[in-house]
Short mmCIF file of C-alpha atoms in Angstrom, two decimals:
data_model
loop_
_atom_site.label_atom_id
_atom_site.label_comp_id
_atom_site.label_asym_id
_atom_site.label_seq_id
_atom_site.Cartn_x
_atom_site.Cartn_y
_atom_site.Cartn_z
CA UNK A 1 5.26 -9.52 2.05
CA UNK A 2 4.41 -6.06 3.00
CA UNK A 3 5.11 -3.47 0.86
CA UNK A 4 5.07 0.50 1.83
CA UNK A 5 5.50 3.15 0.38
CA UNK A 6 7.41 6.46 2.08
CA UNK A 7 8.65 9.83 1.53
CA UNK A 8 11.61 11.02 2.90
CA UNK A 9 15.38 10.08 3.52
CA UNK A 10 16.59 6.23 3.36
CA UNK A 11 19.13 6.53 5.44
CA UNK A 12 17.22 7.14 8.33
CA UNK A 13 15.44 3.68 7.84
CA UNK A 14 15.98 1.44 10.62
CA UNK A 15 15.47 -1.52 8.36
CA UNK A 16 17.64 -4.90 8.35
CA UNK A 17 18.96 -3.79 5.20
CA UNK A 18 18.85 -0.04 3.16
CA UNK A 19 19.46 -0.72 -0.90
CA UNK A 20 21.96 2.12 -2.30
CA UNK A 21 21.74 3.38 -5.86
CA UNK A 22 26.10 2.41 -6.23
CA UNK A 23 27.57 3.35 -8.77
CA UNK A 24 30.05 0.97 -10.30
CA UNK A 25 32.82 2.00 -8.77
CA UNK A 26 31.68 1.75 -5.05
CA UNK A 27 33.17 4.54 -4.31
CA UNK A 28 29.99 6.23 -3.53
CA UNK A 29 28.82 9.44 -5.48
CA UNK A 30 26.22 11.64 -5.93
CA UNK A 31 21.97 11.35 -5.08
CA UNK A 32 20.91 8.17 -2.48
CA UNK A 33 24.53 6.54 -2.83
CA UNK A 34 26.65 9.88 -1.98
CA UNK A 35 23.58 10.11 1.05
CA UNK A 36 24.47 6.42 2.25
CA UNK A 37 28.41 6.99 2.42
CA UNK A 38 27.88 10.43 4.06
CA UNK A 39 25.56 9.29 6.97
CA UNK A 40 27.10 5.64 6.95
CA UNK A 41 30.44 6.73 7.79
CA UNK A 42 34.04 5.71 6.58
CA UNK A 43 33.25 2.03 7.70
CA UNK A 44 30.72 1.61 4.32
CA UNK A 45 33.46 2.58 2.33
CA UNK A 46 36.41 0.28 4.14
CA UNK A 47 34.64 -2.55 2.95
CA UNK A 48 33.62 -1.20 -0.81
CA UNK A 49 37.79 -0.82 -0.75
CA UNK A 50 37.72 -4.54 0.10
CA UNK A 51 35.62 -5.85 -2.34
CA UNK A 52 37.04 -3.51 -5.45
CA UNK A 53 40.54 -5.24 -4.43
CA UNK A 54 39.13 -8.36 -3.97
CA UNK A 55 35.76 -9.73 -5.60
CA UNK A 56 35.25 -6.74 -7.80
CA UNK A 57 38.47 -5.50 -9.25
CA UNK A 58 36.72 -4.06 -12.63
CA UNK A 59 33.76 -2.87 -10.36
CA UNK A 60 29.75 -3.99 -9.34
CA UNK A 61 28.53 -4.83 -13.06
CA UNK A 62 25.19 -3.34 -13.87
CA UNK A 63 22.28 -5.10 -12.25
CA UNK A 64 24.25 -7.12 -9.88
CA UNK A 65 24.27 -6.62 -5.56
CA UNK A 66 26.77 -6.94 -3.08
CA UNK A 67 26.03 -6.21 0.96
CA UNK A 68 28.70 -4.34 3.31
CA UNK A 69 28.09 -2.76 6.86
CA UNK A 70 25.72 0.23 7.69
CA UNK A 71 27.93 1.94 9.38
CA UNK A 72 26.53 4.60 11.36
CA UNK A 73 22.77 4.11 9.38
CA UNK A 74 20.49 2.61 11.72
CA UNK A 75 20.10 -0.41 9.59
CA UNK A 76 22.25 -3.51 9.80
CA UNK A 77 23.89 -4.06 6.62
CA UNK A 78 23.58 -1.80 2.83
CA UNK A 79 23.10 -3.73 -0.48
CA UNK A 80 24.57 -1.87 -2.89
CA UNK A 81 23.23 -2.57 -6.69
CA UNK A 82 24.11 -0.81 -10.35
CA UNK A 83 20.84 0.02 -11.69
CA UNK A 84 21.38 0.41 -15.91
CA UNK A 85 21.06 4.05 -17.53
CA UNK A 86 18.11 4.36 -19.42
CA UNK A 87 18.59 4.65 -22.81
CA UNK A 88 15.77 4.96 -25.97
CA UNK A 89 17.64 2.92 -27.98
CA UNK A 90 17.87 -0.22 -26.35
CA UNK A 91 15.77 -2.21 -23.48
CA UNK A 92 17.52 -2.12 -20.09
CA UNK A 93 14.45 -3.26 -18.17
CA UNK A 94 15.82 -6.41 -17.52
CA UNK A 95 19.22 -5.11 -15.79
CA UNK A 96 16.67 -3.06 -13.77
CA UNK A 97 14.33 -5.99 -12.53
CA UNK A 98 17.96 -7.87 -11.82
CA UNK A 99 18.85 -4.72 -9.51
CA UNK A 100 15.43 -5.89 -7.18
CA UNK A 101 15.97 -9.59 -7.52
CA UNK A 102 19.48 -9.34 -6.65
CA UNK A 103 19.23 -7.48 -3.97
CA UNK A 104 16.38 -9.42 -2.48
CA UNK A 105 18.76 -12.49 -2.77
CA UNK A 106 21.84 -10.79 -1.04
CA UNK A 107 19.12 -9.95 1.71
CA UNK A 108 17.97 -12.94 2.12
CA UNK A 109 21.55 -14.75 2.59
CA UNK A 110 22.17 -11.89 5.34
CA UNK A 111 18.78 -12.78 6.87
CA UNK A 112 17.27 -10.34 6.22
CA UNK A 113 13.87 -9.41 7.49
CA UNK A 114 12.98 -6.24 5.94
CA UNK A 115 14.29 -3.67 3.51
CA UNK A 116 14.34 0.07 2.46
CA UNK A 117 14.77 1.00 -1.40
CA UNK A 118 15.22 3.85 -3.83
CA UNK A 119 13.89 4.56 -6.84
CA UNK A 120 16.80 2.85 -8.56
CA UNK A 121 18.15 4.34 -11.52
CA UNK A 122 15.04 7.20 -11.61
CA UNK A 123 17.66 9.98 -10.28
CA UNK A 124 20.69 10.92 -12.89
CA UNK A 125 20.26 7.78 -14.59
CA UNK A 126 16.79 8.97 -16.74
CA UNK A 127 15.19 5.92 -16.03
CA UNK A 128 11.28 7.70 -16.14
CA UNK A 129 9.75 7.77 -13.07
CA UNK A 130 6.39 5.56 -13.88
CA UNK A 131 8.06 2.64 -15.70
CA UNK A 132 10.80 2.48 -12.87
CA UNK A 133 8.06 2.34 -10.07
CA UNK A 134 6.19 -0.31 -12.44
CA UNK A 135 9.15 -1.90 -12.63
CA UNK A 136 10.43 -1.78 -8.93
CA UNK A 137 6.75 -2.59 -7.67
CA UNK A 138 6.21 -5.52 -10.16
CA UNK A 139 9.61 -7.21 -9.43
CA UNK A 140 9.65 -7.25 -5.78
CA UNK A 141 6.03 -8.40 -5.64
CA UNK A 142 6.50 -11.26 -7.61
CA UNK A 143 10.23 -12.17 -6.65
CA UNK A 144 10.12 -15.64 -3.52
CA UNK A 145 11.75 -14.08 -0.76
CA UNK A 146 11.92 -14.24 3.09
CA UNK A 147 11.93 -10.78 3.54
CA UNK A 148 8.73 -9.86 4.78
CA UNK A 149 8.67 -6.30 5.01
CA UNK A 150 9.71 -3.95 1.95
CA UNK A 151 9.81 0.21 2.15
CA UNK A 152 9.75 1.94 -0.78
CA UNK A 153 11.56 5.67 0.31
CA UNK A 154 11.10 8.14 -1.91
CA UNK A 155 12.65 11.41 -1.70
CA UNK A 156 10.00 13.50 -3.63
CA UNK A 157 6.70 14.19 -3.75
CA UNK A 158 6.37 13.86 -7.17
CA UNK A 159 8.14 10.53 -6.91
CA UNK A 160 6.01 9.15 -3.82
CA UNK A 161 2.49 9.59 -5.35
CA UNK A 162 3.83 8.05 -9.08
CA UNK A 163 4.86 4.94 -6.99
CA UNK A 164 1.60 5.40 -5.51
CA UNK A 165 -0.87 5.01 -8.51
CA UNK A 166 1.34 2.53 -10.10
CA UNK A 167 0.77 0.80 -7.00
CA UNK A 168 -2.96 0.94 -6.72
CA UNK A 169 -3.11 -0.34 -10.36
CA UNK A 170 -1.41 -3.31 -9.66
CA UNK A 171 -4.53 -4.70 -7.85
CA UNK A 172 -3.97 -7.07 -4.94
CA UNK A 173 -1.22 -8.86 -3.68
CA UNK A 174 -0.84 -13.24 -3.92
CA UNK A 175 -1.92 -13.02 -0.10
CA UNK A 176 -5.43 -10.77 -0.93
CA UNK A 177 -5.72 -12.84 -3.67
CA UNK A 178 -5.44 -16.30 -2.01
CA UNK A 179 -7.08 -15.25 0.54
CA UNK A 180 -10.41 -14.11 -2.06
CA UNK A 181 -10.13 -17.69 -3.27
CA UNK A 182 -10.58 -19.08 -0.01
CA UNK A 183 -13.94 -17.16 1.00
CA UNK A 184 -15.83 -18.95 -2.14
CA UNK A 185 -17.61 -21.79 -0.88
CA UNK A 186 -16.37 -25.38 -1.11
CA UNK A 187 -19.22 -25.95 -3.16
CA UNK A 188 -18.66 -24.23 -5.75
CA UNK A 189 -15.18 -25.59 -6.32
CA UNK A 190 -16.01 -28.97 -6.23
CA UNK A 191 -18.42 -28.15 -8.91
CA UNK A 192 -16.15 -26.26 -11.08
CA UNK A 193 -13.90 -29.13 -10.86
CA UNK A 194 -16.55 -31.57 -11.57
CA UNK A 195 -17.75 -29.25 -14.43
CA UNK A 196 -14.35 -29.42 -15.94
CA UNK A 197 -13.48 -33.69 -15.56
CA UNK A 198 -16.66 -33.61 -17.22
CA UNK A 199 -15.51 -31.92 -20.09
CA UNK A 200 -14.83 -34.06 -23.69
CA UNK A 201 -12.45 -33.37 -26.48
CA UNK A 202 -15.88 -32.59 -28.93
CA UNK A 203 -17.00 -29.56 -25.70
CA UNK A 204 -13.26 -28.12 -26.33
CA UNK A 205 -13.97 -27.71 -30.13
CA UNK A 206 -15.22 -24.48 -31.35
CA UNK A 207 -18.14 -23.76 -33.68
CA UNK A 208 -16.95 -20.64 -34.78
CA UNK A 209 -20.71 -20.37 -37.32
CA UNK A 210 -22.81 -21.75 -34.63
CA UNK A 211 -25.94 -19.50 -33.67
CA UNK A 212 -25.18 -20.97 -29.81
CA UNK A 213 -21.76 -19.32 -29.69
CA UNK A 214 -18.76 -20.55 -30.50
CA UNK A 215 -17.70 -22.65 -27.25
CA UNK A 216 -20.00 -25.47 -26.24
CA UNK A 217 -22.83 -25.38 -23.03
CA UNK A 218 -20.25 -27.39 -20.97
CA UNK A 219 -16.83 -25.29 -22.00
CA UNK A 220 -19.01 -22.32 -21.07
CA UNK A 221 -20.73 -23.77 -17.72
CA UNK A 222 -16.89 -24.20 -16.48
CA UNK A 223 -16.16 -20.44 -17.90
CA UNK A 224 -19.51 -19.49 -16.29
CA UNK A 225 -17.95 -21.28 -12.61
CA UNK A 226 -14.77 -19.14 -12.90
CA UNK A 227 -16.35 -15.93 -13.44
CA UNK A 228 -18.43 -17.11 -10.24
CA UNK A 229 -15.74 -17.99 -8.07
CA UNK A 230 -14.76 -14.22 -8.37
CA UNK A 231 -11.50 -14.78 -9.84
CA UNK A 232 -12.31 -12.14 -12.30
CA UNK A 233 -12.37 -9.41 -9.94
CA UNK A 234 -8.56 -9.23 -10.07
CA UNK A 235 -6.55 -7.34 -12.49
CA UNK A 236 -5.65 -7.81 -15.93
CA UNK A 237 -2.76 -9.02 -15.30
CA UNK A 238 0.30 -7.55 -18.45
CA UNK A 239 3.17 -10.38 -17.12
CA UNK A 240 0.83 -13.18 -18.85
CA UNK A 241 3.81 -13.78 -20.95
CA UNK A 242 5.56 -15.30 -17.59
CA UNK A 243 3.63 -18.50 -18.37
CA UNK A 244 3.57 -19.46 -22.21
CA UNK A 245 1.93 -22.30 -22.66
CA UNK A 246 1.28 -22.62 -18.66
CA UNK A 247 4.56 -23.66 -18.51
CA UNK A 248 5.59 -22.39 -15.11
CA UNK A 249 2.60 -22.43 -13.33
CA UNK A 250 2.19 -25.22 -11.12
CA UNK A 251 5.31 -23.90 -9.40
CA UNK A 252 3.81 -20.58 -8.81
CA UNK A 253 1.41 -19.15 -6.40
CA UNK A 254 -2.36 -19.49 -7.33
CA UNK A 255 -2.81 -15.79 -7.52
CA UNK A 256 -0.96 -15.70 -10.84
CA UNK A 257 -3.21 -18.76 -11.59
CA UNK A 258 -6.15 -16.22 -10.79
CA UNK A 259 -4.54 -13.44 -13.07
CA UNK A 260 -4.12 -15.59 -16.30
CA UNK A 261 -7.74 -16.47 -15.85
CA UNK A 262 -8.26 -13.02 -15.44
CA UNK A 263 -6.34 -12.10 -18.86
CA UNK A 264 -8.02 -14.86 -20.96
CA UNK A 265 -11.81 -13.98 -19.51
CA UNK A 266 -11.35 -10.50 -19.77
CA UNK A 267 -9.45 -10.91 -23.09
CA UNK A 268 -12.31 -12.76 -24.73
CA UNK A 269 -14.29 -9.80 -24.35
CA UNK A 270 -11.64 -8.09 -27.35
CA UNK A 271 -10.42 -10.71 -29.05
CA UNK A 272 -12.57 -13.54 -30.49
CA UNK A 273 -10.70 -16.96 -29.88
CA UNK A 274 -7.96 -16.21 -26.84
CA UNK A 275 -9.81 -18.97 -24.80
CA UNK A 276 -9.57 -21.15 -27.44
CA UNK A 277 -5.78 -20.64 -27.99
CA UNK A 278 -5.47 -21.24 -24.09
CA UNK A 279 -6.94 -24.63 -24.81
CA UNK A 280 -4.78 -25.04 -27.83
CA UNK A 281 -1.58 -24.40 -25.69
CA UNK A 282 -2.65 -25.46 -22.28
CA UNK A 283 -2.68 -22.69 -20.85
CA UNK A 284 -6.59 -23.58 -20.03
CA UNK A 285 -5.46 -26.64 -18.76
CA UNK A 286 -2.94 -25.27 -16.54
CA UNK A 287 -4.98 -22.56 -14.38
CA UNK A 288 -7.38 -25.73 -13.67
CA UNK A 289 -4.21 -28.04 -12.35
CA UNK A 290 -2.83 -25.19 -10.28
CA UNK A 291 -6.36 -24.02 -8.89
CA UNK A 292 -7.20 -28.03 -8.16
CA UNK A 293 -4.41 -28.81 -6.05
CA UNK A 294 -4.23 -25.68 -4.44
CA UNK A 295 -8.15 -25.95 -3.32
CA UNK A 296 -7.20 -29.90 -2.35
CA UNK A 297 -3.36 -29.18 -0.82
CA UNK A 298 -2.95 -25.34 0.57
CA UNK A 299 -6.22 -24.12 1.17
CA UNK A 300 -6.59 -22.76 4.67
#
């Protein structure tokens, strides 16, 4: 997926799909969703009519998204989607990252290709800028989808370059990533897996009063391999929670296998033991399965 960042005016995107900021209602309103109605034409709003008598006769709940024409937009269809108001009281964040999944979904039962978005909920809602482009960037990056190209359109300077350093820190995406892993030499993955088989309960215990250190010479010559392999150049990675346990992970794409290697590495540096835990739990265990049979099944 390619994602972009612009400034300007959504409607004007000639995407596949433009995302409105609805209110619940659907009866358009004020900031990107009164925009949308305006340029789109009476023939958005026939079918919001249609789906508040039909599907929706208490309105779009928060966080869900429903598609109707464009209109006179240049794109094909609008997804309309409720983001939550923020509130400093309770944690919305989840309604929020439903707003980009949901959407992403709706566009990719349309068919969907690519796919302009606010800033949802940043405008009268009081979502703060930063958090909602963390949040916005984070989802749709990590979110399986066959929409291949996504526009963020921002209608501010101020709002463009937040989304743009909350961009750059993110580090790479799961294709720059993969695509890292694949430039390391075969060599050196056969030996980190070799390095690992090799490994015995007593190298997985830790000497915590040992003058060596507390992991053992072999535990450390695998550490010492994925260091090598330049997994570590990614970035710390804060969504470690995603995969307690490793649960989770052989379904995902190795670059999140490269990020939770990342976190524990990097991690170790602060926090005597976290490699240890990640044995404990499996979490160790699981960033070696998913990096093994993606070296032996999807390298290219």
């Amino acid at each position: 997926m390619k994602v972009t960042l612009l400034q300007g005016d959504i409607t004007r995107q000639a995407t596949d799909a433009v995302v409105n900021a609805a209110n619940s209602s659907l009866m358009g309103g004020g900031g990107v969703d009164g925009a949308i109605h305006r340029r789109g034409g009476p023939g958005i709003l026939a079918e919001c009519r249609q789906l508040r008598a039909s599907r929706y006769d208490q309105g779009l709940p928060t966080g869900e998204a429903v598609a109707t024409t464009a209109g006179d937009l240049p794109a094909r269809w609008v997804i309309h989607t409720v983001g939550p108001i923020h509130s400093v009281r309770e944690d919305r964040s989840e309604l929020l990252v439903s707003c980009y999944r949901e959407s992403l979904r709706v566009a990719d039962e349309l068919g969907a290709r690519s796919v302009a978005f606010p800033a949802i909920s940043a405008g009268s809602f009081g979502w703060p800028m930063e958090d909602a482009a963390r949040i916005a960037l984070g989802t749709v990056r990590s979110v399986v989808t066959q929409v291949e190209d996504v526009r963020f359109v921002l209608f501010d300077t101020a709002a463009y370059q937040t989304f743009q350093q909350v961009l750059q820190g993110l580090g790479p995406t799961d294709e720059e990533i993969a695509a890292l892993l694949a430039e390391q030499p075969s060599e050196r993955w056969e030996r980190l897996f070799l390095l690992y088989d090799g490994l015995t309960e007593a190298d997985l215990q830790v000497s915590w009063g040992s003058e060596e250190g507390p992991y053992s010479e072999p535990l450390n010559a695998v550490i010492s391999m994925l260091v090598g392999l330049k997994i570590t150049v990614v970035f710390d990675w804060p969504a470690w929670r995603a995969f307690p346990g490793g649960n989770g992970l052989d379904q995902a794409p190795v670059a999140d296998a490269a990020r939770l290697a990342t976190t524990l590495i990097r991690g170790e540096r602060f926090s005597d033991g976290t490699i240890h835990a990640a044995i404990q739990n499996g979490t160790f265990h699981a960033i070696l399965r998913r990096l093994r049979h993606w070296y032996e099944h999807e390298r290219q």
